[in-house]
Structure formats: C-alpha cells, structure tokens
Amino acid sequence: QKEVEQNSGPLSVPEGAIASLNCTYSDRGSQSFFWYRQYSGKSPELIMSIYSNGDKEDGRFTAQLNKASQYVSLLIRDSQPSDSATYLCAVTLSGAGSYQLTFGKGTKLSVIP
Amino acid sequence: GAVVSQHPSWVICKSGTSVKIECRSLDFQATTMFWYRQFPKQSLMLMATSNEGSKATYEQGVEKDKFLINHASLTLSTLTVTSAHPEDSSFYICSARTSGRNEQFFGPGTRLTVL
C-alpha cells in the first residue's frame, strides 16, 4: 500500500510565527509533490508544487523536498489567522495512472491571534 | 488561470432520484478529470478518473453503474448519481489537469443531500 502520512494535528501556532507542516511518503519513485489548503466546508486549493530536491519559495510559503528521506514539508512564515485550515500533502506515484494524486489525511493548522 | 467550476453547488433530492453534477474547466483544456467524494471530517476519496473521449476508470468499491461519468469534451465532465440514497449524501468534488502538467485544480464542490 503506497501511502502519504501527515500528522493530523491540530497544530497551533501564534500569529506571526512560522508554521511547519511535514509529510512522508512511501513510494520512492514518486515524481511530483503538492500542498493543498482546504478550509472547512470548501474544496482544496493548490498552494505549492515541487518536483526536485531542495526548497521552493512563493511568498510566505516554502516547500522543501528531500527525496532521499522521502519527506516533503511546507513552511508558512508570518502565520496569519486566515491561514487556519487543513493542509493536504499530495503525491503522484510512479507507474501507470501516475496522474492520480495520493493524499495524506491532512494537518489541521490553527493560527492563534 | 486554471479555474474549474461545478454546478450545482448544492442539491437536495429525494431518495431514488438521480442527480447530475457538472464540472467545467473554464480557461484550460482538461485532458483528465477526477471525481472525489469527501464525508465530514474525512479525507478526499478518489472515485474515478476520466480522460476526454474515454470511459472512466473507477476506483475499487465505486459502483460504475451507480456513479455515471461522462467526459465528452475537453472542458466538461459530468457525474450522475443514479437512484440516490441517503448514504450517498456527501461533498462531491471534481478536479482537472491539462496535458503536460501534473497539478490538479479543484472545483468548488457540490454538496449532495439525499432525503
């Protein structure tokens, strides 16, 4: 069973702090990695995609990928209450049907004003 | 860019009736569309994958005769829940990707309530 694992949280951080969200995956051949944000009652929204080892920054968000250790993380700098949501890690697996995303169960983030 | 719409956003129907949900990519050609279902406080569950002009591929445990998927054009896919029952009440979300890209962009979802 190819899996994507996330800590379910909730992860609570004070406003202005850095929130760090982690994700591990079991399929070493995974190719593409994504972070989605899902507000309660809404559909997921793509925040970041990352395909190669290292860091990728976009505004207050930084995605980090380490394929050797099979983990991907998301850092949110200067966290705001509006960042409070569930963050889903998603991975495209190797092999046939690789366009499908395998999702983790999500980490609930709460930013405390 | 990469906007996906769904219609309706919510629907209430009687048990035994059929409901059709539309998913449209507004500003790109969706070579592949995906249908998900999400129950309260649970993670997304992939129901099926459809490529334009081809039959959908259903995930294990999803009844293809109950959840009819049509992907007749590069911008439109439909999901029809046939003979809906209360246990089909859920949040149905579509997503779409275009050729050469792996990102999936999600529609806003359709909340189905079957009485």
PDB file of C-alpha atoms in Angstrom:
ATOM      1  CA  GLN A   1       0.000   0.000   0.000  1.00  0.00           C
ATOM      2  CA  LYS A   2       1.571   3.255  -1.134  1.00  0.00           C
ATOM      3  CA  GLU A   3       0.919   5.869   1.481  1.00  0.00           C
ATOM      4  CA  VAL A   4       1.255   9.509   2.308  1.00  0.00           C
ATOM      5  CA  GLU A   5       1.459  10.273   6.006  1.00  0.00           C
ATOM      6  CA  GLN A   6       0.789  13.518   7.807  1.00  0.00           C
ATOM      7  CA  ASN A   7       0.374  14.405  11.444  1.00  0.00           C
ATOM      8  CA  SER A   8      -3.322  15.153  11.839  1.00  0.00           C
ATOM      9  CA  GLY A   9      -2.708  17.903  14.378  1.00  0.00           C
ATOM     10  CA  PRO A  10      -4.145  20.222  15.317  1.00  0.00           C
ATOM     11  CA  LEU A  11      -1.018  22.297  15.061  1.00  0.00           C
ATOM     12  CA  SER A  12      -1.422  25.568  16.908  1.00  0.00           C
ATOM     13  CA  VAL A  13       0.930  28.496  16.307  1.00  0.00           C
ATOM     14  CA  PRO A  14       0.711  32.119  17.403  1.00  0.00           C
ATOM     15  CA  GLU A  15       0.119  34.801  14.818  1.00  0.00           C
ATOM     16  CA  GLY A  16       3.373  35.880  13.206  1.00  0.00           C
ATOM     17  CA  ALA A  17       5.177  32.619  13.922  1.00  0.00           C
ATOM     18  CA  ILE A  18       6.439  30.033  11.432  1.00  0.00           C
ATOM     19  CA  ALA A  19       4.188  27.030  10.919  1.00  0.00           C
ATOM     20  CA  SER A  20       5.956  23.848   9.850  1.00  0.00           C
ATOM     21  CA  LEU A  21       3.960  21.055   8.248  1.00  0.00           C
ATOM     22  CA  ASN A  22       5.503  17.704   7.420  1.00  0.00           C
ATOM     23  CA  CYS A  23       4.655  14.824   5.139  1.00  0.00           C
ATOM     24  CA  THR A  24       6.298  11.488   4.398  1.00  0.00           C
ATOM     25  CA  TYR A  25       5.589   9.160   1.520  1.00  0.00           C
ATOM     26  CA  SER A  26       6.331   5.510   0.968  1.00  0.00           C
ATOM     27  CA  ASP A  27       6.767   5.264  -2.812  1.00  0.00           C
ATOM     28  CA  ARG A  28      10.393   6.053  -3.574  1.00  0.00           C
ATOM     29  CA  GLY A  29       9.527   6.536  -7.243  1.00  0.00           C
ATOM     30  CA  SER A  30       7.130   9.413  -6.560  1.00  0.00           C
ATOM     31  CA  GLN A  31       7.561  12.213  -9.036  1.00  0.00           C
ATOM     32  CA  SER A  32       5.501  15.225  -8.093  1.00  0.00           C
ATOM     33  CA  PHE A  33       4.556  16.733  -4.769  1.00  0.00           C
ATOM     34  CA  PHE A  34       1.858  19.214  -3.886  1.00  0.00           C
ATOM     35  CA  TRP A  35       0.472  21.111  -0.958  1.00  0.00           C
ATOM     36  CA  TYR A  36      -3.209  21.990  -0.921  1.00  0.00           C
ATOM     37  CA  ARG A  37      -5.085  24.116   1.574  1.00  0.00           C
ATOM     38  CA  GLN A  38      -8.661  23.218   2.453  1.00  0.00           C
ATOM     39  CA  TYR A  39     -10.853  25.482   4.502  1.00  0.00           C
ATOM     40  CA  SER A  40     -13.709  23.846   6.381  1.00  0.00           C
ATOM     41  CA  GLY A  41     -16.583  23.090   4.010  1.00  0.00           C
ATOM     42  CA  LYS A  42     -14.608  24.119   0.933  1.00  0.00           C
ATOM     43  CA  SER A  43     -12.667  22.285  -1.734  1.00  0.00           C
ATOM     44  CA  PRO A  44      -8.852  22.044  -1.809  1.00  0.00           C
ATOM     45  CA  GLU A  45      -6.821  24.910  -3.227  1.00  0.00           C
ATOM     46  CA  LEU A  46      -3.353  24.365  -4.677  1.00  0.00           C
ATOM     47  CA  ILE A  47      -0.681  26.293  -2.788  1.00  0.00           C
ATOM     48  CA  MET A  48       2.611  24.818  -3.917  1.00  0.00           C
ATOM     49  CA  SER A  49       4.035  22.218  -6.244  1.00  0.00           C
ATOM     50  CA  ILE A  50       7.588  20.899  -6.056  1.00  0.00           C
ATOM     51  CA  TYR A  51       9.343  18.400  -8.259  1.00  0.00           C
ATOM     52  CA  SER A  52      13.051  18.423  -7.370  1.00  0.00           C
ATOM     53  CA  ASN A  53      15.073  18.278  -4.183  1.00  0.00           C
ATOM     54  CA  GLY A  54      15.561  21.486  -2.299  1.00  0.00           C
ATOM     55  CA  ASP A  55      13.467  24.484  -1.422  1.00  0.00           C
ATOM     56  CA  LYS A  56      10.864  26.351  -3.417  1.00  0.00           C
ATOM     57  CA  GLU A  57       9.581  29.662  -2.166  1.00  0.00           C
ATOM     58  CA  ASP A  58       6.407  31.515  -3.062  1.00  0.00           C
ATOM     59  CA  GLY A  59       5.589  34.496  -0.910  1.00  0.00           C
ATOM     60  CA  ARG A  60       5.192  33.379   2.695  1.00  0.00           C
ATOM     61  CA  PHE A  61       5.237  29.709   1.685  1.00  0.00           C
ATOM     62  CA  THR A  62       8.294  27.498   1.270  1.00  0.00           C
ATOM     63  CA  ALA A  63       8.085  23.880   0.181  1.00  0.00           C
ATOM     64  CA  GLN A  64      11.025  21.604   0.920  1.00  0.00           C
ATOM     65  CA  LEU A  65      11.603  18.245  -0.733  1.00  0.00           C
ATOM     66  CA  ASN A  66      14.075  15.540   0.251  1.00  0.00           C
ATOM     67  CA  LYS A  67      13.624  12.505  -1.964  1.00  0.00           C
ATOM     68  CA  ALA A  68      16.351  10.504  -0.222  1.00  0.00           C
ATOM     69  CA  SER A  69      14.491  10.775   3.067  1.00  0.00           C
ATOM     70  CA  GLN A  70      11.089  10.668   1.355  1.00  0.00           C
ATOM     71  CA  TYR A  71       9.675  13.720   3.019  1.00  0.00           C
ATOM     72  CA  VAL A  72       8.215  16.989   1.907  1.00  0.00           C
ATOM     73  CA  SER A  73       7.438  19.916   4.146  1.00  0.00           C
ATOM     74  CA  LEU A  74       5.663  23.244   3.990  1.00  0.00           C
ATOM     75  CA  LEU A  75       6.757  26.287   5.957  1.00  0.00           C
ATOM     76  CA  ILE A  76       4.412  29.206   6.412  1.00  0.00           C
ATOM     77  CA  ARG A  77       6.171  32.364   7.572  1.00  0.00           C
ATOM     78  CA  ASP A  78       4.416  35.182   9.423  1.00  0.00           C
ATOM     79  CA  SER A  79       1.380  32.963  10.001  1.00  0.00           C
ATOM     80  CA  GLN A  80      -1.974  34.719   9.903  1.00  0.00           C
ATOM     81  CA  PRO A  81      -5.332  33.668  11.333  1.00  0.00           C
ATOM     82  CA  SER A  82      -6.525  33.334   7.731  1.00  0.00           C
ATOM     83  CA  ASP A  83      -4.002  30.521   7.306  1.00  0.00           C
ATOM     84  CA  SER A  84      -6.053  28.402   9.701  1.00  0.00           C
ATOM     85  CA  ALA A  85      -7.132  25.438   7.581  1.00  0.00           C
ATOM     86  CA  THR A  86      -6.341  21.829   6.859  1.00  0.00           C
ATOM     87  CA  TYR A  87      -3.233  21.356   4.738  1.00  0.00           C
ATOM     88  CA  LEU A  88      -3.155  18.342   2.457  1.00  0.00           C
ATOM     89  CA  CYS A  89       0.029  16.807   1.145  1.00  0.00           C
ATOM     90  CA  ALA A  90      -0.430  15.070  -2.204  1.00  0.00           C
ATOM     91  CA  VAL A  91       1.931  12.926  -4.247  1.00  0.00           C
ATOM     92  CA  THR A  92       1.805  11.455  -7.715  1.00  0.00           C
ATOM     93  CA  LEU A  93       3.065   7.906  -7.546  1.00  0.00           C
ATOM     94  CA  SER A  94       5.270   6.145 -10.043  1.00  0.00           C
ATOM     95  CA  GLY A  95       3.833   3.732 -12.569  1.00  0.00           C
ATOM     96  CA  ALA A  96       0.617   3.554 -14.527  1.00  0.00           C
ATOM     97  CA  GLY A  97      -2.003   6.134 -13.716  1.00  0.00           C
ATOM     98  CA  SER A  98       0.644   8.395 -12.299  1.00  0.00           C
ATOM     99  CA  TYR A  99      -1.542  11.444 -12.830  1.00  0.00           C
ATOM    100  CA  GLN A 100      -3.603  10.398  -9.864  1.00  0.00           C
ATOM    101  CA  LEU A 101      -2.872  12.143  -6.606  1.00  0.00           C
ATOM    102  CA  THR A 102      -2.488  10.229  -3.374  1.00  0.00           C
ATOM    103  CA  PHE A 103      -3.458  12.472  -0.491  1.00  0.00           C
ATOM    104  CA  GLY A 104      -2.439  12.439   3.100  1.00  0.00           C
ATOM    105  CA  LYS A 105      -5.216  12.851   5.634  1.00  0.00           C
ATOM    106  CA  GLY A 106      -4.210  16.429   6.247  1.00  0.00           C
ATOM    107  CA  THR A 107      -2.846  18.512   9.099  1.00  0.00           C
ATOM    108  CA  LYS A 108      -5.185  20.971  10.731  1.00  0.00           C
ATOM    109  CA  LEU A 109      -3.443  24.273  11.403  1.00  0.00           C
ATOM    110  CA  SER A 110      -4.785  26.810  13.847  1.00  0.00           C
ATOM    111  CA  VAL A 111      -3.167  30.259  13.982  1.00  0.00           C
ATOM    112  CA  ILE A 112      -3.948  31.964  17.257  1.00  0.00           C
ATOM    113  CA  PRO A 113      -4.351  35.780  17.131  1.00  0.00           C
TER     114      PRO A 113
ATOM    115  CA  GLY B   1      -5.901  30.868 -14.803  1.00  0.00           C
ATOM    116  CA  ALA B   2      -6.750  27.210 -14.027  1.00  0.00           C
ATOM    117  CA  VAL B   3     -10.323  27.787 -12.937  1.00  0.00           C
ATOM    118  CA  VAL B   4     -12.694  24.868 -12.500  1.00  0.00           C
ATOM    119  CA  SER B   5     -16.387  25.343 -11.885  1.00  0.00           C
ATOM    120  CA  GLN B   6     -19.035  22.952 -10.628  1.00  0.00           C
ATOM    121  CA  HIS B   7     -22.776  23.099 -10.843  1.00  0.00           C
ATOM    122  CA  PRO B   8     -24.841  22.934  -8.778  1.00  0.00           C
ATOM    123  CA  SER B   9     -23.033  23.978  -5.611  1.00  0.00           C
ATOM    124  CA  TRP B  10     -25.605  22.160  -3.526  1.00  0.00           C
ATOM    125  CA  VAL B  11     -28.572  19.910  -4.200  1.00  0.00           C
ATOM    126  CA  ILE B  12     -31.234  18.251  -2.108  1.00  0.00           C
ATOM    127  CA  CYS B  13     -33.131  15.355  -3.618  1.00  0.00           C
ATOM    128  CA  LYS B  14     -35.473  12.569  -2.664  1.00  0.00           C
ATOM    129  CA  SER B  15     -34.280   9.008  -2.276  1.00  0.00           C
ATOM    130  CA  GLY B  16     -34.467   7.109  -5.552  1.00  0.00           C
ATOM    131  CA  THR B  17     -33.956  10.080  -7.840  1.00  0.00           C
ATOM    132  CA  SER B  18     -30.909  10.801  -9.990  1.00  0.00           C
ATOM    133  CA  VAL B  19     -28.696  13.847  -9.725  1.00  0.00           C
ATOM    134  CA  LYS B  20     -26.295  15.212 -12.332  1.00  0.00           C
ATOM    135  CA  ILE B  21     -23.267  17.298 -11.369  1.00  0.00           C
ATOM    136  CA  GLU B  22     -21.321  19.254 -13.972  1.00  0.00           C
ATOM    137  CA  CYS B  23     -17.625  20.066 -13.837  1.00  0.00           C
ATOM    138  CA  ARG B  24     -16.146  22.584 -16.253  1.00  0.00           C
ATOM    139  CA  SER B  25     -12.627  23.830 -16.846  1.00  0.00           C
ATOM    140  CA  LEU B  26     -13.095  27.498 -17.725  1.00  0.00           C
ATOM    141  CA  ASP B  27      -9.720  28.586 -19.046  1.00  0.00           C
ATOM    142  CA  PHE B  28      -7.834  25.437 -19.987  1.00  0.00           C
ATOM    143  CA  GLN B  29      -8.373  22.125 -21.704  1.00  0.00           C
ATOM    144  CA  ALA B  30      -8.833  19.352 -19.177  1.00  0.00           C
ATOM    145  CA  THR B  31      -7.378  16.198 -20.663  1.00  0.00           C
ATOM    146  CA  THR B  32      -8.053  14.370 -17.419  1.00  0.00           C
ATOM    147  CA  MET B  33     -10.749  14.978 -14.840  1.00  0.00           C
ATOM    148  CA  PHE B  34     -11.109  13.342 -11.476  1.00  0.00           C
ATOM    149  CA  TRP B  35     -14.102  12.890  -9.206  1.00  0.00           C
ATOM    150  CA  TYR B  36     -13.710  12.755  -5.454  1.00  0.00           C
ATOM    151  CA  ARG B  37     -16.067  12.310  -2.544  1.00  0.00           C
ATOM    152  CA  GLN B  38     -15.484  13.624   0.950  1.00  0.00           C
ATOM    153  CA  PHE B  39     -17.510  12.732   4.008  1.00  0.00           C
ATOM    154  CA  PRO B  40     -17.462  15.062   7.039  1.00  0.00           C
ATOM    155  CA  LYS B  41     -14.122  15.174   8.830  1.00  0.00           C
ATOM    156  CA  GLN B  42     -12.646  12.602   6.453  1.00  0.00           C
ATOM    157  CA  SER B  43     -10.071  12.840   3.712  1.00  0.00           C
ATOM    158  CA  LEU B  44     -10.720  13.021  -0.007  1.00  0.00           C
ATOM    159  CA  MET B  45     -11.591   9.727  -1.644  1.00  0.00           C
ATOM    160  CA  LEU B  46     -10.938   9.344  -5.350  1.00  0.00           C
ATOM    161  CA  MET B  47     -13.944   7.833  -7.078  1.00  0.00           C
ATOM    162  CA  ALA B  48     -12.880   7.791 -10.709  1.00  0.00           C
ATOM    163  CA  THR B  49     -10.548   9.172 -13.331  1.00  0.00           C
ATOM    164  CA  SER B  50     -11.774  10.151 -16.760  1.00  0.00           C
ATOM    165  CA  ASN B  51      -9.908  11.094 -19.895  1.00  0.00           C
ATOM    166  CA  GLU B  52     -11.673  13.039 -22.604  1.00  0.00           C
ATOM    167  CA  GLY B  53     -13.420  10.708 -25.017  1.00  0.00           C
ATOM    168  CA  SER B  54     -12.694   7.576 -22.994  1.00  0.00           C
ATOM    169  CA  LYS B  55     -14.559   5.537 -20.438  1.00  0.00           C
ATOM    170  CA  ALA B  56     -13.875   6.462 -16.844  1.00  0.00           C
ATOM    171  CA  THR B  57     -11.676   4.301 -14.648  1.00  0.00           C
ATOM    172  CA  TYR B  58     -13.342   3.659 -11.315  1.00  0.00           C
ATOM    173  CA  GLU B  59     -11.607   3.031  -8.016  1.00  0.00           C
ATOM    174  CA  GLN B  60     -12.185  -0.211  -6.204  1.00  0.00           C
ATOM    175  CA  GLY B  61     -15.500  -0.233  -4.409  1.00  0.00           C
ATOM    176  CA  VAL B  62     -17.095   2.501  -6.515  1.00  0.00           C
ATOM    177  CA  GLU B  63     -20.092   1.236  -8.478  1.00  0.00           C
ATOM    178  CA  LYS B  64     -19.786   2.366 -12.066  1.00  0.00           C
ATOM    179  CA  ASP B  65     -23.479   1.765 -12.752  1.00  0.00           C
ATOM    180  CA  LYS B  66     -24.433   3.988  -9.860  1.00  0.00           C
ATOM    181  CA  PHE B  67     -21.973   6.803 -10.494  1.00  0.00           C
ATOM    182  CA  LEU B  68     -22.096   7.511 -14.217  1.00  0.00           C
ATOM    183  CA  ILE B  69     -19.276   9.657 -15.520  1.00  0.00           C
ATOM    184  CA  ASN B  70     -19.157  11.296 -18.920  1.00  0.00           C
ATOM    185  CA  HIS B  71     -16.201  13.315 -20.207  1.00  0.00           C
ATOM    186  CA  ALA B  72     -17.426  14.241 -23.649  1.00  0.00           C
ATOM    187  CA  SER B  73     -15.318  17.336 -24.217  1.00  0.00           C
ATOM    188  CA  LEU B  74     -12.050  18.867 -23.075  1.00  0.00           C
ATOM    189  CA  THR B  75     -13.895  21.280 -20.816  1.00  0.00           C
ATOM    190  CA  LEU B  76     -16.807  19.302 -19.406  1.00  0.00           C
ATOM    191  CA  SER B  77     -17.288  16.202 -17.313  1.00  0.00           C
ATOM    192  CA  THR B  78     -20.482  15.108 -15.618  1.00  0.00           C
ATOM    193  CA  LEU B  79     -21.165  12.808 -12.704  1.00  0.00           C
ATOM    194  CA  THR B  80     -24.648  11.353 -12.392  1.00  0.00           C
ATOM    195  CA  VAL B  81     -25.611   9.731  -9.116  1.00  0.00           C
ATOM    196  CA  THR B  82     -28.354   7.312 -10.066  1.00  0.00           C
ATOM    197  CA  SER B  83     -31.054   6.159  -7.666  1.00  0.00           C
ATOM    198  CA  ALA B  84     -29.532   8.204  -4.888  1.00  0.00           C
ATOM    199  CA  HIS B  85     -29.924   7.072  -1.291  1.00  0.00           C
ATOM    200  CA  PRO B  86     -29.219   8.876   1.982  1.00  0.00           C
ATOM    201  CA  GLU B  87     -25.834   7.162   2.278  1.00  0.00           C
ATOM    202  CA  ASP B  88     -24.811   8.925  -0.954  1.00  0.00           C
ATOM    203  CA  SER B  89     -25.091  12.269   0.816  1.00  0.00           C
ATOM    204  CA  SER B  90     -21.615  13.756   0.655  1.00  0.00           C
ATOM    205  CA  PHE B  91     -19.422  16.521  -0.735  1.00  0.00           C
ATOM    206  CA  TYR B  92     -18.557  15.708  -4.353  1.00  0.00           C
ATOM    207  CA  ILE B  93     -15.537  17.491  -5.797  1.00  0.00           C
ATOM    208  CA  CYS B  94     -14.082  17.367  -9.273  1.00  0.00           C
ATOM    209  CA  SER B  95     -10.590  18.297 -10.332  1.00  0.00           C
ATOM    210  CA  ALA B  96      -8.899  18.707 -13.656  1.00  0.00           C
ATOM    211  CA  ARG B  97      -5.441  18.617 -15.133  1.00  0.00           C
ATOM    212  CA  THR B  98      -4.135  19.527 -18.548  1.00  0.00           C
ATOM    213  CA  SER B  99      -1.684  17.733 -20.763  1.00  0.00           C
ATOM    214  CA  GLY B 100       1.931  18.124 -19.709  1.00  0.00           C
ATOM    215  CA  ARG B 101       1.092  19.274 -16.191  1.00  0.00           C
ATOM    216  CA  ASN B 102       0.623  17.204 -13.048  1.00  0.00           C
ATOM    217  CA  GLU B 103      -1.191  19.771 -10.927  1.00  0.00           C
ATOM    218  CA  GLN B 104      -4.852  19.157 -10.326  1.00  0.00           C
ATOM    219  CA  PHE B 105      -7.135  22.137  -9.938  1.00  0.00           C
ATOM    220  CA  PHE B 106     -10.273  21.591  -7.949  1.00  0.00           C
ATOM    221  CA  GLY B 107     -13.784  22.781  -8.477  1.00  0.00           C
ATOM    222  CA  PRO B 108     -15.663  24.322  -5.555  1.00  0.00           C
ATOM    223  CA  GLY B 109     -17.562  21.113  -4.861  1.00  0.00           C
ATOM    224  CA  THR B 110     -21.197  20.049  -4.789  1.00  0.00           C
ATOM    225  CA  ARG B 111     -22.888  19.226  -1.531  1.00  0.00           C
ATOM    226  CA  LEU B 112     -25.479  16.485  -2.089  1.00  0.00           C
ATOM    227  CA  THR B 113     -28.148  15.734   0.485  1.00  0.00           C
ATOM    228  CA  VAL B 114     -30.464  12.803  -0.172  1.00  0.00           C
ATOM    229  CA  LEU B 115     -33.611  12.746   1.938  1.00  0.00           C
TER     230      LEU B 115
END
